[in-house]
Short mmCIF file of N, CA and C in Angstrom, two decimals:
data_model
loop_
_atom_site.label_atom_id
_atom_site.label_comp_id
_atom_site.label_asym_id
_atom_site.label_seq_id
_atom_site.Cartn_x
_atom_site.Cartn_y
_atom_site.Cartn_z
N MET A 1 28.54 41.32 -17.71
CA MET A 1 28.14 40.16 -16.96
C MET A 1 29.16 39.81 -15.84
N THR A 2 28.75 39.59 -14.79
CA THR A 2 29.70 39.25 -13.67
C THR A 2 29.92 37.79 -13.57
N ARG A 3 31.09 37.49 -13.11
CA ARG A 3 31.54 36.10 -12.89
C ARG A 3 30.79 35.50 -11.74
N GLN A 4 30.41 34.27 -11.87
CA GLN A 4 29.68 33.62 -10.76
C GLN A 4 30.40 32.28 -10.46
N LYS A 5 30.30 31.91 -9.21
CA LYS A 5 30.95 30.65 -8.80
C LYS A 5 29.98 29.48 -9.33
N GLN A 6 30.61 28.40 -9.83
CA GLN A 6 29.82 27.30 -10.32
C GLN A 6 29.81 26.26 -9.20
N THR A 7 28.59 25.73 -9.09
CA THR A 7 28.44 24.58 -8.10
C THR A 7 28.55 23.23 -8.74
N ALA A 8 28.88 22.30 -7.97
CA ALA A 8 29.04 20.87 -8.55
C ALA A 8 27.62 20.40 -8.94
N ARG A 9 27.64 19.69 -10.04
CA ARG A 9 26.36 19.15 -10.53
C ARG A 9 26.15 17.88 -9.79
N LYS A 10 24.83 17.62 -9.50
CA LYS A 10 24.43 16.44 -8.87
C LYS A 10 24.27 15.30 -9.76
N SER A 11 23.97 15.49 -11.05
CA SER A 11 23.82 14.38 -12.00
C SER A 11 25.11 14.21 -12.87
N THR A 12 25.36 12.98 -13.28
CA THR A 12 26.47 12.62 -14.10
C THR A 12 25.94 12.05 -15.36
N GLY A 13 24.88 12.47 -15.89
CA GLY A 13 24.44 12.03 -17.19
C GLY A 13 23.87 10.66 -17.16
N GLY A 14 23.34 10.25 -16.01
CA GLY A 14 22.69 8.93 -15.95
C GLY A 14 23.64 7.80 -15.54
N ILE A 15 24.94 8.03 -15.52
CA ILE A 15 25.85 6.98 -15.04
C ILE A 15 26.09 7.23 -13.61
N GLN A 16 26.16 6.16 -12.85
CA GLN A 16 26.35 6.23 -11.40
C GLN A 16 27.77 6.61 -11.19
N SER A 17 28.08 7.18 -10.06
CA SER A 17 29.45 7.77 -9.80
C SER A 17 30.43 6.55 -9.76
N GLY A 18 30.22 5.53 -9.01
CA GLY A 18 31.06 4.31 -9.01
C GLY A 18 31.37 3.74 -10.36
N LYS A 19 30.29 3.66 -11.11
CA LYS A 19 30.37 3.06 -12.43
C LYS A 19 31.28 3.93 -13.35
N LEU A 20 31.10 5.21 -13.11
CA LEU A 20 31.95 6.15 -13.88
C LEU A 20 33.32 6.04 -13.61
N ALA A 21 33.65 5.97 -12.26
CA ALA A 21 35.04 5.87 -11.86
C ALA A 21 35.62 4.63 -12.35
N ARG A 22 34.92 3.45 -12.41
CA ARG A 22 35.45 2.21 -12.88
C ARG A 22 35.80 2.28 -14.36
N LYS A 23 34.94 3.03 -15.17
CA LYS A 23 35.05 3.15 -16.50
C LYS A 23 36.33 3.98 -16.89
N ILE A 24 36.58 5.09 -16.05
CA ILE A 24 37.70 5.85 -16.25
C ILE A 24 38.95 5.08 -15.96
N MET A 25 38.94 4.30 -14.88
CA MET A 25 40.10 3.54 -14.48
C MET A 25 40.49 2.47 -15.56
N ASN A 26 39.47 1.89 -16.11
CA ASN A 26 39.69 0.80 -17.12
C ASN A 26 40.32 1.44 -18.36
N THR A 27 39.86 2.62 -18.81
CA THR A 27 40.50 3.28 -19.99
C THR A 27 41.88 3.74 -19.64
N THR A 28 42.18 4.14 -18.45
CA THR A 28 43.58 4.56 -18.22
C THR A 28 44.51 3.33 -18.16
N LYS A 29 43.98 2.23 -17.60
CA LYS A 29 44.80 0.99 -17.57
C LYS A 29 45.10 0.51 -19.04
N LYS A 30 44.04 0.62 -19.83
CA LYS A 30 44.24 0.16 -21.25
C LYS A 30 45.33 1.07 -21.98
N LEU A 31 45.22 2.34 -21.65
CA LEU A 31 46.22 3.23 -22.35
C LEU A 31 47.64 2.90 -21.83
N ARG A 32 47.77 2.65 -20.48
CA ARG A 32 49.07 2.28 -19.92
C ARG A 32 49.64 1.00 -20.62
N ARG A 33 48.62 -0.04 -20.71
CA ARG A 33 49.12 -1.27 -21.41
C ARG A 33 49.51 -1.06 -22.79
N GLU A 34 48.76 -0.31 -23.57
CA GLU A 34 49.12 0.02 -24.88
C GLU A 34 50.45 0.72 -25.00
N HIS A 35 50.71 1.62 -24.05
CA HIS A 35 52.02 2.30 -24.03
C HIS A 35 53.14 1.32 -23.72
N LYS A 36 52.96 0.35 -22.87
CA LYS A 36 53.92 -0.66 -22.52
C LYS A 36 54.25 -1.50 -23.78
N ASP A 37 53.19 -1.93 -24.50
CA ASP A 37 53.29 -2.85 -25.61
C ASP A 37 53.98 -2.20 -26.81
N LYS A 38 54.12 -0.87 -26.88
CA LYS A 38 54.80 -0.29 -28.00
C LYS A 38 56.23 -0.61 -28.09
N VAL A 39 56.74 -0.95 -29.21
CA VAL A 39 58.16 -1.34 -29.46
C VAL A 39 58.96 -0.02 -29.70
N LYS A 40 60.09 0.03 -29.08
CA LYS A 40 60.88 1.21 -29.26
C LYS A 40 61.37 1.29 -30.70
N ARG A 41 61.08 2.48 -31.32
CA ARG A 41 61.48 2.68 -32.67
C ARG A 41 62.79 3.42 -32.68
N TYR A 42 63.84 2.85 -33.46
CA TYR A 42 65.11 3.54 -33.59
C TYR A 42 65.12 4.29 -34.92
N ARG A 43 65.97 5.33 -35.00
CA ARG A 43 66.07 5.98 -36.28
C ARG A 43 66.83 5.10 -37.20
N PRO A 44 66.60 5.43 -38.46
CA PRO A 44 67.25 4.54 -39.57
C PRO A 44 68.81 4.49 -39.37
N GLY A 45 69.27 3.34 -39.38
CA GLY A 45 70.74 3.16 -39.30
C GLY A 45 71.23 3.04 -37.86
N GLN A 46 70.46 3.33 -36.88
CA GLN A 46 70.97 3.27 -35.48
C GLN A 46 71.16 1.82 -35.07
N LEU A 47 70.25 0.99 -35.46
CA LEU A 47 70.45 -0.51 -35.02
C LEU A 47 71.50 -1.10 -35.67
N ALA A 48 71.81 -0.66 -36.92
CA ALA A 48 72.96 -1.27 -37.68
C ALA A 48 74.24 -0.92 -36.97
N LEU A 49 74.32 0.34 -36.53
CA LEU A 49 75.56 0.86 -35.89
C LEU A 49 75.69 0.16 -34.52
N LYS A 50 74.57 -0.06 -33.79
CA LYS A 50 74.57 -0.80 -32.54
C LYS A 50 75.12 -2.21 -32.75
N GLU A 51 74.66 -2.86 -33.78
CA GLU A 51 75.12 -4.26 -34.13
C GLU A 51 76.52 -4.22 -34.42
N ILE A 52 76.95 -3.28 -35.20
CA ILE A 52 78.44 -3.23 -35.59
C ILE A 52 79.24 -3.10 -34.30
N ARG A 53 78.86 -2.21 -33.48
CA ARG A 53 79.57 -2.02 -32.14
C ARG A 53 79.67 -3.31 -31.41
N ARG A 54 78.54 -4.03 -31.30
CA ARG A 54 78.44 -5.25 -30.57
C ARG A 54 79.42 -6.28 -31.07
N TYR A 55 79.46 -6.49 -32.42
CA TYR A 55 80.31 -7.44 -33.03
C TYR A 55 81.82 -7.07 -32.98
N GLN A 56 82.05 -5.77 -32.98
CA GLN A 56 83.49 -5.35 -32.88
C GLN A 56 84.05 -5.53 -31.49
N LYS A 57 83.04 -5.43 -30.51
CA LYS A 57 83.51 -5.52 -29.08
C LYS A 57 83.88 -6.97 -28.66
N ASN A 58 83.09 -7.90 -29.19
CA ASN A 58 83.39 -9.28 -28.66
C ASN A 58 84.46 -10.00 -29.54
N THR A 59 84.92 -11.13 -29.02
CA THR A 59 85.96 -11.91 -29.79
C THR A 59 85.45 -13.40 -30.00
N GLU A 60 84.18 -13.64 -29.78
CA GLU A 60 83.73 -14.97 -29.86
C GLU A 60 83.49 -15.26 -31.37
N LEU A 61 83.47 -16.52 -31.71
CA LEU A 61 83.20 -16.98 -33.04
C LEU A 61 81.82 -16.66 -33.50
N LEU A 62 81.70 -16.26 -34.79
CA LEU A 62 80.33 -15.88 -35.31
C LEU A 62 79.51 -17.08 -35.86
N ILE A 63 80.17 -18.11 -36.32
CA ILE A 63 79.52 -19.27 -36.87
C ILE A 63 79.41 -20.29 -35.67
N PRO A 64 78.26 -20.90 -35.45
CA PRO A 64 78.13 -21.91 -34.38
C PRO A 64 79.09 -23.03 -34.61
N LYS A 65 79.70 -23.50 -33.58
CA LYS A 65 80.73 -24.58 -33.73
C LYS A 65 80.21 -25.87 -34.31
N ILE A 66 79.07 -26.29 -33.87
CA ILE A 66 78.53 -27.58 -34.37
C ILE A 66 78.23 -27.52 -35.87
N ARG A 67 77.67 -26.41 -36.30
CA ARG A 67 77.34 -26.30 -37.81
C ARG A 67 78.63 -26.32 -38.64
N PHE A 68 79.66 -25.64 -38.08
CA PHE A 68 80.93 -25.64 -38.85
C PHE A 68 81.53 -27.00 -38.80
N GLN A 69 81.48 -27.79 -37.73
CA GLN A 69 82.04 -29.02 -37.64
C GLN A 69 81.28 -30.00 -38.66
N ARG A 70 79.98 -29.82 -38.79
CA ARG A 70 79.21 -30.70 -39.72
C ARG A 70 79.59 -30.37 -41.11
N LEU A 71 79.77 -29.16 -41.38
CA LEU A 71 80.23 -28.74 -42.78
C LEU A 71 81.57 -29.21 -43.09
N VAL A 72 82.52 -29.20 -42.17
CA VAL A 72 83.94 -29.68 -42.48
C VAL A 72 83.82 -31.25 -42.60
N ARG A 73 83.10 -31.93 -41.78
CA ARG A 73 83.02 -33.32 -41.80
C ARG A 73 82.29 -33.76 -43.20
N SER A 74 81.23 -33.12 -43.58
CA SER A 74 80.60 -33.46 -44.91
C SER A 74 81.49 -33.17 -46.04
N ILE A 75 82.32 -32.23 -46.00
CA ILE A 75 83.25 -31.94 -47.12
C ILE A 75 84.40 -33.03 -47.20
N THR A 76 84.84 -33.33 -45.95
CA THR A 76 85.99 -34.30 -46.00
C THR A 76 85.53 -35.71 -46.26
N GLN A 77 84.27 -36.01 -45.97
CA GLN A 77 83.62 -37.35 -46.33
C GLN A 77 83.74 -37.62 -47.78
N GLU A 78 83.69 -36.61 -48.61
CA GLU A 78 83.78 -36.80 -50.15
C GLU A 78 85.18 -37.26 -50.49
N VAL A 79 86.23 -36.75 -49.71
CA VAL A 79 87.58 -37.14 -50.04
C VAL A 79 87.96 -38.46 -49.41
N ARG A 80 87.69 -38.59 -48.14
CA ARG A 80 88.11 -39.82 -47.36
C ARG A 80 87.11 -40.03 -46.29
N LYS A 81 86.66 -41.26 -46.11
CA LYS A 81 85.58 -41.58 -45.11
C LYS A 81 86.08 -41.72 -43.71
N ASP A 82 87.33 -42.17 -43.40
CA ASP A 82 87.68 -42.50 -42.13
C ASP A 82 88.47 -41.35 -41.42
N LEU A 83 88.29 -40.07 -41.82
CA LEU A 83 89.07 -39.02 -41.19
C LEU A 83 88.49 -38.66 -39.86
N LYS A 84 89.32 -38.38 -38.87
CA LYS A 84 88.91 -37.86 -37.62
C LYS A 84 89.67 -36.55 -37.27
N PHE A 85 88.99 -35.69 -36.47
CA PHE A 85 89.53 -34.27 -36.25
C PHE A 85 89.61 -34.11 -34.70
N GLN A 86 90.72 -33.51 -34.31
CA GLN A 86 90.84 -33.06 -32.92
C GLN A 86 90.03 -31.84 -32.83
N ALA A 87 89.66 -31.59 -31.58
CA ALA A 87 88.83 -30.29 -31.25
C ALA A 87 89.63 -29.09 -31.55
N ALA A 88 90.97 -29.08 -31.35
CA ALA A 88 91.80 -27.94 -31.57
C ALA A 88 91.93 -27.57 -33.08
N CYS A 89 91.92 -28.75 -33.87
CA CYS A 89 92.01 -28.57 -35.32
C CYS A 89 90.82 -27.85 -35.84
N LEU A 90 89.61 -28.39 -35.46
CA LEU A 90 88.43 -27.73 -35.90
C LEU A 90 88.28 -26.31 -35.50
N LEU A 91 88.73 -26.03 -34.31
CA LEU A 91 88.69 -24.61 -33.89
C LEU A 91 89.59 -23.79 -34.66
N ALA A 92 90.80 -24.23 -34.90
CA ALA A 92 91.78 -23.51 -35.74
C ALA A 92 91.21 -23.33 -37.25
N LEU A 93 90.58 -24.30 -37.75
CA LEU A 93 89.98 -24.21 -39.06
C LEU A 93 88.94 -23.10 -39.08
N GLN A 94 88.07 -23.14 -38.04
CA GLN A 94 86.97 -22.21 -37.90
C GLN A 94 87.44 -20.77 -37.81
N GLU A 95 88.48 -20.55 -36.91
CA GLU A 95 89.08 -19.20 -36.78
C GLU A 95 89.66 -18.73 -38.00
N ALA A 96 90.36 -19.55 -38.85
CA ALA A 96 91.00 -19.19 -40.06
C ALA A 96 89.85 -18.83 -41.05
N ALA A 97 88.85 -19.65 -41.09
CA ALA A 97 87.76 -19.43 -42.11
C ALA A 97 87.05 -18.01 -41.76
N GLU A 98 86.78 -17.82 -40.53
CA GLU A 98 86.10 -16.56 -40.18
C GLU A 98 86.99 -15.36 -40.39
N ALA A 99 88.27 -15.55 -40.16
CA ALA A 99 89.27 -14.38 -40.37
C ALA A 99 89.26 -14.08 -41.96
N TYR A 100 89.27 -15.19 -42.79
CA TYR A 100 89.33 -15.01 -44.20
C TYR A 100 87.99 -14.34 -44.71
N MET A 101 86.86 -14.80 -44.21
CA MET A 101 85.59 -14.21 -44.60
C MET A 101 85.42 -12.78 -44.19
N THR A 102 85.95 -12.45 -42.98
CA THR A 102 85.81 -11.14 -42.49
C THR A 102 86.73 -10.12 -43.36
N GLY A 103 87.84 -10.66 -43.70
CA GLY A 103 88.79 -9.89 -44.55
C GLY A 103 88.10 -9.69 -45.99
N VAL A 104 87.50 -10.63 -46.46
CA VAL A 104 86.82 -10.55 -47.78
C VAL A 104 85.72 -9.48 -47.75
N PHE A 105 84.95 -9.55 -46.62
CA PHE A 105 83.83 -8.56 -46.49
C PHE A 105 84.36 -7.13 -46.28
N GLU A 106 85.50 -7.04 -45.55
CA GLU A 106 86.06 -5.72 -45.45
C GLU A 106 86.43 -5.11 -46.82
N ASP A 107 87.15 -5.95 -47.61
CA ASP A 107 87.44 -5.51 -48.95
C ASP A 107 86.25 -5.19 -49.85
N THR A 108 85.23 -6.05 -49.60
CA THR A 108 84.05 -5.79 -50.27
C THR A 108 83.34 -4.54 -50.03
N ASN A 109 83.36 -4.17 -48.73
CA ASN A 109 82.85 -2.96 -48.25
C ASN A 109 83.63 -1.73 -48.85
N LEU A 110 84.98 -1.83 -48.97
CA LEU A 110 85.74 -0.85 -49.49
C LEU A 110 85.41 -0.75 -51.03
N CYS A 111 85.15 -1.70 -51.66
CA CYS A 111 84.71 -1.66 -53.15
C CYS A 111 83.51 -0.96 -53.23
N ALA A 112 82.52 -1.23 -52.40
CA ALA A 112 81.19 -0.59 -52.47
C ALA A 112 81.33 0.90 -52.15
N ILE A 113 82.16 1.27 -51.24
CA ILE A 113 82.30 2.66 -50.84
C ILE A 113 83.01 3.37 -52.00
N HIS A 114 83.95 2.68 -52.68
CA HIS A 114 84.64 3.33 -53.87
C HIS A 114 83.67 3.62 -54.96
N ALA A 115 82.61 2.73 -55.08
CA ALA A 115 81.53 3.01 -56.06
C ALA A 115 80.48 3.91 -55.63
N HIS A 116 80.71 4.60 -54.53
CA HIS A 116 79.75 5.59 -53.90
C HIS A 116 78.40 4.95 -53.51
N ARG A 117 78.59 3.72 -52.95
CA ARG A 117 77.36 3.05 -52.52
C ARG A 117 77.60 2.61 -51.02
N VAL A 118 76.48 2.32 -50.32
CA VAL A 118 76.60 1.87 -49.02
C VAL A 118 76.33 0.35 -48.94
N THR A 119 75.57 -0.23 -49.87
CA THR A 119 75.18 -1.54 -49.87
C THR A 119 76.12 -2.36 -50.68
N ILE A 120 76.62 -3.45 -50.14
CA ILE A 120 77.50 -4.33 -50.94
C ILE A 120 76.71 -5.12 -51.89
N MET A 121 77.29 -5.51 -53.06
CA MET A 121 76.61 -6.28 -54.05
C MET A 121 77.55 -7.48 -54.52
N PRO A 122 76.99 -8.45 -55.21
CA PRO A 122 77.95 -9.58 -55.53
C PRO A 122 79.09 -9.10 -56.43
N ARG A 123 78.87 -8.09 -57.21
CA ARG A 123 79.96 -7.60 -58.02
C ARG A 123 81.18 -7.08 -57.24
N ASP A 124 80.75 -6.50 -56.06
CA ASP A 124 81.82 -6.06 -55.10
C ASP A 124 82.59 -7.20 -54.57
N ILE A 125 81.88 -8.26 -54.30
CA ILE A 125 82.68 -9.51 -53.74
C ILE A 125 83.49 -10.00 -54.83
N GLN A 126 83.02 -10.10 -56.11
CA GLN A 126 83.81 -10.63 -57.21
C GLN A 126 85.07 -9.69 -57.48
N LEU A 127 84.90 -8.45 -57.32
CA LEU A 127 86.04 -7.56 -57.55
C LEU A 127 87.07 -7.64 -56.37
N ALA A 128 86.60 -7.82 -55.20
CA ALA A 128 87.49 -8.00 -54.05
C ALA A 128 88.31 -9.24 -54.21
N LEU A 129 87.69 -10.30 -54.59
CA LEU A 129 88.31 -11.63 -54.75
C LEU A 129 89.27 -11.59 -56.01
N ARG A 130 88.94 -10.85 -56.99
CA ARG A 130 89.83 -10.71 -58.12
C ARG A 130 91.05 -9.95 -57.78
N ILE A 131 90.88 -8.90 -57.01
CA ILE A 131 92.11 -8.11 -56.51
C ILE A 131 92.93 -8.99 -55.65
N ARG A 132 92.31 -9.77 -54.80
CA ARG A 132 93.08 -10.70 -53.87
C ARG A 132 93.80 -11.75 -54.74
N GLY A 133 93.38 -12.05 -55.96
CA GLY A 133 94.02 -13.00 -56.80
C GLY A 133 93.39 -14.46 -56.57
N VAL A 134 92.21 -14.48 -56.05
CA VAL A 134 91.49 -15.76 -55.89
C VAL A 134 90.82 -16.11 -57.24
N GLY A 135 90.75 -17.41 -57.53
CA GLY A 135 90.04 -17.93 -58.71
C GLY A 135 88.69 -17.34 -58.85
N PRO A 136 88.05 -17.62 -60.05
CA PRO A 136 86.66 -17.15 -60.29
C PRO A 136 85.66 -17.90 -59.50
N LEU A 137 84.83 -17.25 -58.86
CA LEU A 137 83.70 -17.78 -58.11
C LEU A 137 82.44 -17.33 -58.74
N TYR A 138 81.42 -18.10 -58.75
CA TYR A 138 80.16 -17.74 -59.34
C TYR A 138 79.22 -17.42 -58.33
N PHE A 139 78.48 -16.35 -58.45
CA PHE A 139 77.27 -16.02 -57.59
C PHE A 139 76.01 -16.01 -58.24
#
């Protein structure tokens, strides 16, 4: 059988050519929109590493200042009602508290790694505090 040239068909299956073109355009627009709406999926652990790098890069405080101030004031209200704080005092307290907490979490992470785990648990925090010589805390 020999090959023959095919000619364009005059009929489009009952759909007018303009209507067909609009239908095709609408479907491609929908596909593009769906492609835009898709959220980028990261491999497991990549976002955690990205977050670690972000926090290690900056030097700003992690706890919001106003919340820390409220906490300090509520604790000191139990001791004495008429205490006032300078802004520098509250900032120094917050920096010291965050440095202490960061150190405890570093030690906690080392305890978890020592136990061949990646996830920290309350018993890791208890062990880290016990090694540091801090009194018993209940979790």
